[in-house]
Every structure is written in C-alpha cells, then in structure tokens.
Amino acid sequence: MPHAAILAVASYLPERRLTNADLERLVDTSDEWIVSRTGICERHVAAPDESTSDLAAKAGAAALARAGVAPAEVDLLIVATSSPDMLFPATACLAARKMGLSCPAFDLSAACTGFIYAIGQATSAIESGRSRTVLVIGADVLTRLIDFTDRGTCILFGDGAGALVMRASEKPGVLGVHLGADGSGADLLSLRAGGSARPCSVEALRDGDNFIKMNGSEVFKFAVRQIPIVTRQALQESGLTVDDVTWLVPHQANTRITATVAERLGIPAARVVERIADVGNTSTASIPLALDALYTGGNLHAGDVLALVGFGAGLTWGAAIVTWTGEE
Ligand code: COA
C-alpha cells in the first residue's frame, strides 16, 4: 500500500489588512481587549473582486510551483471551505478552472476542521491507489459572512487560503488521522440562511441569519476539552506519544485556546506553532497558513513529526499526525 506524503505547503493572503484600531471605529471594543482575549492584532480581508475560489487558486498554484508539480499531474482536488463562492457549482471546480486543472474536484464542508478532514480524504484516496497526486486546499472568505456590528464575532475572523500537495510515496508521510463530529452542538456556531432549511428571504435578512452566529464561551470550552483528546487518539493510532511531536499545529482560533491545549497535552510553548496575531481565525486556511509560516521561517525539517489539529462548527474535530517529507 502506498503512503501519502506531503510534497509542499503554500498559502495566500489578500493584501488589505483590518486592524484592531479599524474595528474600534466599528464596534464597542478595544485593541487591548482583542489582543488579551484572543491574541489577534489584525486580519486580512479579500478585495471586493476576490472570492474564495480566487484565494484557493492562488494558494493551490503556489503549492504546485513549490512542489514542482504540473497541473496535469494532479488527479484529485479537494477544497475545504465554509464560504464557497456559491452553493454550486463547487468552489473546487471554479478554482480548478483558474489553475488549469482537469481532474475530479469537490468541496468539503466540515467548517474549521475542514482541512484535517480533507487531509483524511486525500490520504484515503492515495493509500487506496485511486489517486497519486492530490491538491488539498483550505480557503475561506469569512469576512463576507460576518455581522460587523456584532463584536462577539467580527473581531475574530479573517480571509486566507492554504494548500498542500500530497503524493503517493514509499516513505511514510501521513501516519494517522482521527476525525469526529457531534451534531448535538450544531447550534453553537452556524450560518442559518441561504440553504434549503432557510432560503434567502427578506425575513432571513431581517433576522441577520445571513451572518455567523456563535456562542463563543461554549465553543471555547468544547475546543479545550476536545483537542487534547483527539490529538492523543491520532498519536496513539500512529504508534506515537506527545513526546514524539516536533510541532503542534492547532487551528488558530484563539491564543488562549492554543495555550490551554498545549498545557493539557504537556507540550512546551516552544513546540507550538502560533499564527494568529496577523491573520485572525481564517477557518480552513488556518492550519496550512501556520504550517507555511513554519516552512518559510526555515523551521520545518525532514523527519519532523507534526500534529495538525482542528475543531469547528458541526461540531467537528480532527487530528492528523504527519512526518514532514517535503522540501526543507
Ligand atoms: N470587545 C470588548 N468586550 C467584549 C467583546 C469585544 N469584542 N466581545 C465580548 N465582550 C465582552 C462581553 O460582552 C462580556 O461583557 P460582560 O462581562 O459585561 O457581559 C465580556 O466581554 C466577556 O465576554 P465573553 O464572551 O465571556 O468573553 P470570552 O472571554 O469568552 O471571549 C471570545 C470571547 C469569543 C473571544 C471567546 O469566547 C472565544 O474565542 N471563543 C471561541 C470562539 C471560536 O474559537 N470560534 C471559532 C471556532 S472554529
């Protein structure tokens, strides 16, 4: 059975930045509150003519270039997103057109855990022999789905995209993936309008159901409870322990969540990747953005063991344990 290895990581951030000072002018908040409660200083915002498929295509093309893989070699494209360009066609198809890919392409919806779910799907496709080269992208433009009068959500989210090129390999890359979901927590974080349950309507707009609604403190408690559990489950299935982890790369939602999780796992802060201050919570893009920062900083070396861990709406959670085999 072939292994699934990561050849390259890359990311894309839109140019425009939205700082905490900008948000102070929109809602009753302060830079001090946002930084101390979340760790976020600024986030990037897509240009008016940019949509999720544009960000996805830019990150995907950068990852292919870095891997030295031609578009024609890609035989599966998975785009994890919660903010697709439209309900259909899939953002993956729109991004594929922009990248010049002609392969099966689909969107994966698992909210902020989407990137880990996508790594799981890509790994299965490669290990089964069905695919050889898979492009996995996480892309979100959540700023289009935020109520900029709601200080509980508008301070958190930013736009971005990140991508991995994964390929069949003789060397082990992805060692284990553990995923979970619990629909009983669906109401804690949702965007209700625009689907079949609540189609777009004047009433839906009047109720603000076209915006993200979140119970922040309950999501916080879920995250700090569930991430250590799923990380340990994935490590155990990979035959490893927390002591083997070179880098913990958690979904970047709140620096206090990351710190609590690291403490509960007994992983020192020096081995935890933090990439929230300049990008905020970028949903499916957050893990590859953090990984790309590690890579471009020269801190990712062959043989490093990565624990990539996500959580989000659904509720969903997941962890992927990976040995880095890509370029240094
Ligand atoms: N600026 C200033 N004050 C704010 C504020 C803001 N942006 N947002 C909330 N507050 C206030 C609240 O109104 C509350 O005031 P009160 O005590 O007078 O009622 C106080 O700050 C504390 O609110 P609370 O919601 O308990 O804050 P918190 O410490 O839980 O932080 C979050 C709020 C959203 C930052 C935090 O709950 C969080 O990060 N949750 C996880 C969210 C998440 O990760 N979502 C994505 C999952 S993928």
Short mmCIF file of C-alpha atoms in Angstrom, two decimals, residues 39-264:
data_model
loop_
_atom_site.label_atom_id
_atom_site.label_comp_id
_atom_site.label_asym_id
_atom_site.label_seq_id
_atom_site.Cartn_x
_atom_site.Cartn_y
_atom_site.Cartn_z
CA GLY A 39 -4.14 37.21 20.58
CA ILE A 40 -5.32 38.83 17.32
CA CYS A 41 -3.85 42.18 16.16
CA GLU A 42 -5.04 42.28 12.56
CA ARG A 43 -6.56 40.13 9.85
CA HIS A 44 -6.60 40.17 6.04
CA VAL A 45 -9.71 40.96 4.01
CA ALA A 46 -10.39 39.90 0.43
CA ALA A 47 -10.69 42.67 -2.18
CA PRO A 48 -14.23 43.34 -3.46
CA ASP A 49 -13.46 41.46 -6.69
CA GLU A 50 -11.87 38.47 -4.89
CA SER A 51 -13.84 35.40 -3.86
CA THR A 52 -12.93 32.13 -2.18
CA SER A 53 -12.04 30.39 -5.45
CA ASP A 54 -9.54 33.18 -6.25
CA LEU A 55 -7.77 32.73 -2.92
CA ALA A 56 -7.90 28.95 -3.32
CA ALA A 57 -6.41 29.07 -6.81
CA LYS A 58 -3.57 31.36 -5.72
CA ALA A 59 -2.62 29.14 -2.77
CA GLY A 60 -3.01 25.98 -4.87
CA ALA A 61 -0.88 27.30 -7.73
CA ALA A 62 1.82 28.39 -5.26
CA ALA A 63 1.89 24.92 -3.67
CA LEU A 64 2.15 23.22 -7.08
CA ALA A 65 5.02 25.54 -8.07
CA ARG A 66 6.83 24.88 -4.80
CA ALA A 67 6.39 21.11 -5.26
CA GLY A 68 7.47 21.27 -8.91
CA VAL A 69 4.25 19.51 -9.88
CA ALA A 70 2.49 20.44 -13.14
CA PRO A 71 -1.31 20.99 -13.12
CA ALA A 72 -1.70 17.99 -15.44
CA GLU A 73 -0.23 15.70 -12.76
CA VAL A 74 -2.96 16.48 -10.22
CA ASP A 75 -5.60 13.76 -10.21
CA LEU A 76 -7.81 14.97 -7.37
CA LEU A 77 -8.62 18.43 -5.98
CA ILE A 78 -10.31 18.89 -2.60
CA VAL A 79 -11.25 22.37 -1.43
CA ALA A 80 -12.29 22.62 2.21
CA THR A 81 -14.39 25.74 2.74
CA SER A 82 -17.33 27.14 4.66
CA SER A 83 -17.65 30.19 2.43
CA PRO A 84 -17.96 28.80 -1.10
CA ASP A 85 -18.30 31.23 -3.99
CA MET A 86 -21.88 29.94 -4.37
CA LEU A 87 -23.90 26.88 -3.33
CA PHE A 88 -22.98 25.22 -6.60
CA PRO A 89 -21.00 24.62 -8.69
CA ALA A 90 -18.35 23.67 -6.16
CA THR A 91 -15.64 26.23 -5.41
CA ALA A 92 -13.21 23.41 -6.22
CA CYS A 93 -14.47 23.40 -9.84
CA LEU A 94 -14.12 27.18 -10.09
CA ALA A 95 -10.62 27.09 -8.58
CA ALA A 96 -9.66 24.17 -10.86
CA ARG A 97 -10.57 26.27 -13.89
CA LYS A 98 -8.40 29.13 -12.61
CA MET A 99 -5.44 26.76 -12.03
CA GLY A 100 -5.82 24.89 -15.31
CA LEU A 101 -6.62 21.56 -13.63
CA SER A 102 -8.79 18.92 -15.24
CA CYS A 103 -9.38 16.30 -12.56
CA PRO A 104 -12.18 15.33 -10.17
CA ALA A 105 -12.81 18.28 -7.86
CA PHE A 106 -15.14 18.71 -4.91
CA ASP A 107 -15.78 20.90 -1.88
CA LEU A 108 -15.58 19.54 1.62
CA SER A 109 -17.69 21.13 4.35
CA ALA A 110 -16.52 20.48 7.90
CA ALA A 111 -16.15 24.13 8.99
CA CYS A 112 -12.80 24.97 10.59
CA THR A 113 -11.93 21.25 10.81
CA GLY A 114 -12.29 21.03 7.02
CA PHE A 115 -8.57 20.99 6.30
CA ILE A 116 -7.99 17.96 8.56
CA TYR A 117 -10.98 16.16 7.03
CA ALA A 118 -9.52 16.94 3.58
CA ILE A 119 -6.12 15.50 4.56
CA GLY A 120 -8.01 12.39 5.70
CA GLN A 121 -9.84 12.10 2.36
CA ALA A 122 -6.65 12.70 0.35
CA THR A 123 -4.80 10.09 2.41
CA SER A 124 -7.53 7.51 1.78
CA ALA A 125 -7.53 8.27 -1.95
CA ILE A 126 -3.74 7.87 -2.16
CA GLU A 127 -3.47 4.80 0.07
CA SER A 128 -6.24 3.03 -1.88
CA GLY A 129 -4.31 3.61 -5.10
CA ARG A 130 -7.20 5.60 -6.60
CA SER A 131 -5.19 8.85 -6.73
CA ARG A 132 -1.47 9.56 -6.98
CA THR A 133 -1.27 13.32 -6.62
CA VAL A 134 -3.86 15.25 -4.62
CA LEU A 135 -4.08 19.00 -4.16
CA VAL A 136 -5.69 19.86 -0.83
CA ILE A 137 -6.78 23.47 -0.31
CA GLY A 138 -8.38 25.26 2.62
CA ALA A 139 -9.85 28.62 1.60
CA ASP A 140 -12.28 30.94 3.31
CA VAL A 141 -13.58 34.48 2.98
CA LEU A 142 -15.48 34.60 6.24
CA THR A 143 -15.43 38.41 6.38
CA ARG A 144 -18.30 38.28 3.85
CA LEU A 145 -20.37 36.27 6.35
CA ILE A 146 -19.79 38.43 9.42
CA ASP A 147 -22.04 41.00 11.01
CA PHE A 148 -19.70 43.94 11.52
CA THR A 149 -21.97 45.24 14.28
CA ASP A 150 -21.51 42.04 16.36
CA ARG A 151 -18.39 42.49 18.47
CA GLY A 152 -18.52 38.86 19.59
CA THR A 153 -17.66 37.60 16.09
CA CYS A 154 -16.34 40.44 13.90
CA ILE A 155 -13.06 40.70 15.80
CA LEU A 156 -12.15 37.06 15.24
CA PHE A 157 -12.24 36.14 11.59
CA GLY A 158 -10.05 36.90 8.58
CA ASP A 159 -9.68 35.71 4.98
CA GLY A 160 -6.98 33.45 3.54
CA ALA A 161 -6.09 30.21 1.82
CA GLY A 162 -3.51 27.48 2.22
CA ALA A 163 -2.66 24.35 0.25
CA LEU A 164 -0.76 21.08 0.37
CA VAL A 165 0.43 18.93 -2.49
CA MET A 166 0.14 15.29 -1.42
CA ARG A 167 1.52 12.35 -3.33
CA ALA A 168 1.90 8.57 -3.11
CA SER A 169 5.26 7.70 -1.59
CA GLU A 170 7.29 4.75 -0.39
CA LYS A 171 8.18 6.72 2.76
CA PRO A 172 5.52 7.20 5.45
CA GLY A 173 4.09 10.72 5.49
CA VAL A 174 0.59 10.78 7.00
CA LEU A 175 0.84 8.37 9.93
CA GLY A 176 -2.70 8.62 11.26
CA VAL A 177 -5.89 10.67 11.03
CA HIS A 178 -8.65 10.71 13.63
CA LEU A 179 -11.89 12.59 12.93
CA GLY A 180 -15.05 13.24 14.93
CA ALA A 181 -18.38 15.05 14.80
CA ASP A 182 -21.28 15.70 17.16
CA GLY A 183 -24.35 17.33 15.62
CA SER A 184 -25.89 17.98 19.03
CA GLY A 185 -23.66 21.08 19.15
CA ALA A 186 -24.79 22.35 15.74
CA ASP A 187 -26.47 25.48 17.15
CA LEU A 188 -23.33 26.72 18.90
CA LEU A 189 -21.81 28.02 15.67
CA SER A 190 -23.81 28.35 12.47
CA LEU A 191 -24.87 30.38 9.49
CA ARG A 192 -28.56 29.62 9.09
CA ALA A 193 -29.75 31.32 5.91
CA GLY A 194 -29.06 30.53 2.28
CA GLY A 195 -29.61 26.77 2.37
CA SER A 196 -32.70 24.59 2.00
CA ALA A 197 -33.79 24.98 5.64
CA ARG A 198 -33.92 28.78 5.46
CA PRO A 199 -33.59 30.05 1.89
CA CYS A 200 -32.53 33.66 1.31
CA SER A 201 -35.53 35.86 2.01
CA VAL A 202 -36.34 39.31 3.30
CA GLU A 203 -37.24 37.70 6.67
CA ALA A 204 -33.90 35.84 6.86
CA LEU A 205 -32.02 39.06 6.13
CA ARG A 206 -34.12 40.99 8.66
CA ASP A 207 -33.17 38.40 11.33
CA GLY A 208 -29.49 38.62 10.39
CA ASP A 209 -29.45 34.91 9.58
CA ASN A 210 -27.09 35.59 6.68
CA PHE A 211 -24.35 36.13 9.28
CA ILE A 212 -22.32 33.80 11.51
CA LYS A 213 -23.93 33.26 14.93
CA MET A 214 -21.74 31.90 17.70
CA ASN A 215 -21.84 31.03 21.38
CA GLY A 216 -18.18 31.90 21.98
CA SER A 217 -17.71 30.63 25.51
CA GLU A 218 -19.31 27.22 24.76
CA VAL A 219 -17.15 26.82 21.63
CA PHE A 220 -14.13 27.74 23.74
CA LYS A 221 -14.95 25.04 26.33
CA PHE A 222 -15.55 22.44 23.61
CA ALA A 223 -12.21 23.23 21.95
CA VAL A 224 -10.05 22.98 25.07
CA ARG A 225 -11.82 19.73 26.06
CA GLN A 226 -11.78 18.01 22.66
CA ILE A 227 -8.44 18.96 21.07
CA PRO A 228 -6.23 17.17 23.62
CA ILE A 229 -8.43 14.06 23.34
CA VAL A 230 -8.33 13.85 19.53
CA THR A 231 -4.60 14.65 19.43
CA ARG A 232 -3.88 11.74 21.78
CA GLN A 233 -6.20 9.43 19.77
CA ALA A 234 -4.43 10.23 16.49
CA LEU A 235 -1.00 9.86 18.11
CA GLN A 236 -1.95 6.50 19.60
CA GLU A 237 -3.18 5.25 16.22
CA SER A 238 0.15 6.39 14.75
CA GLY A 239 2.09 4.49 17.41
CA LEU A 240 3.46 7.75 18.88
CA THR A 241 3.12 9.87 22.02
CA VAL A 242 3.17 13.62 22.65
CA ASP A 243 6.90 13.36 23.31
CA ASP A 244 7.41 12.45 19.64
CA VAL A 245 5.70 15.62 18.38
CA THR A 246 8.13 18.17 16.92
CA TRP A 247 5.41 20.73 16.17
CA LEU A 248 1.83 21.03 17.37
CA VAL A 249 -0.03 22.96 14.67
CA PRO A 250 -3.51 23.70 16.03
CA HIS A 251 -6.34 25.50 14.29
CA GLN A 252 -5.70 29.16 15.06
CA ALA A 253 -8.88 30.41 16.73
CA ASN A 254 -7.73 32.00 19.98
CA THR A 255 -4.29 32.13 21.56
CA ARG A 256 -5.83 31.22 24.94
CA ILE A 257 -7.32 28.04 23.43
CA THR A 258 -3.92 27.12 21.97
CA ALA A 259 -2.12 27.76 25.28
CA THR A 260 -4.64 25.73 27.30
CA VAL A 261 -4.49 22.82 24.84
CA ALA A 262 -0.67 22.79 24.85
CA GLU A 263 -0.64 22.83 28.64
CA ARG A 264 -3.15 19.97 28.86
#
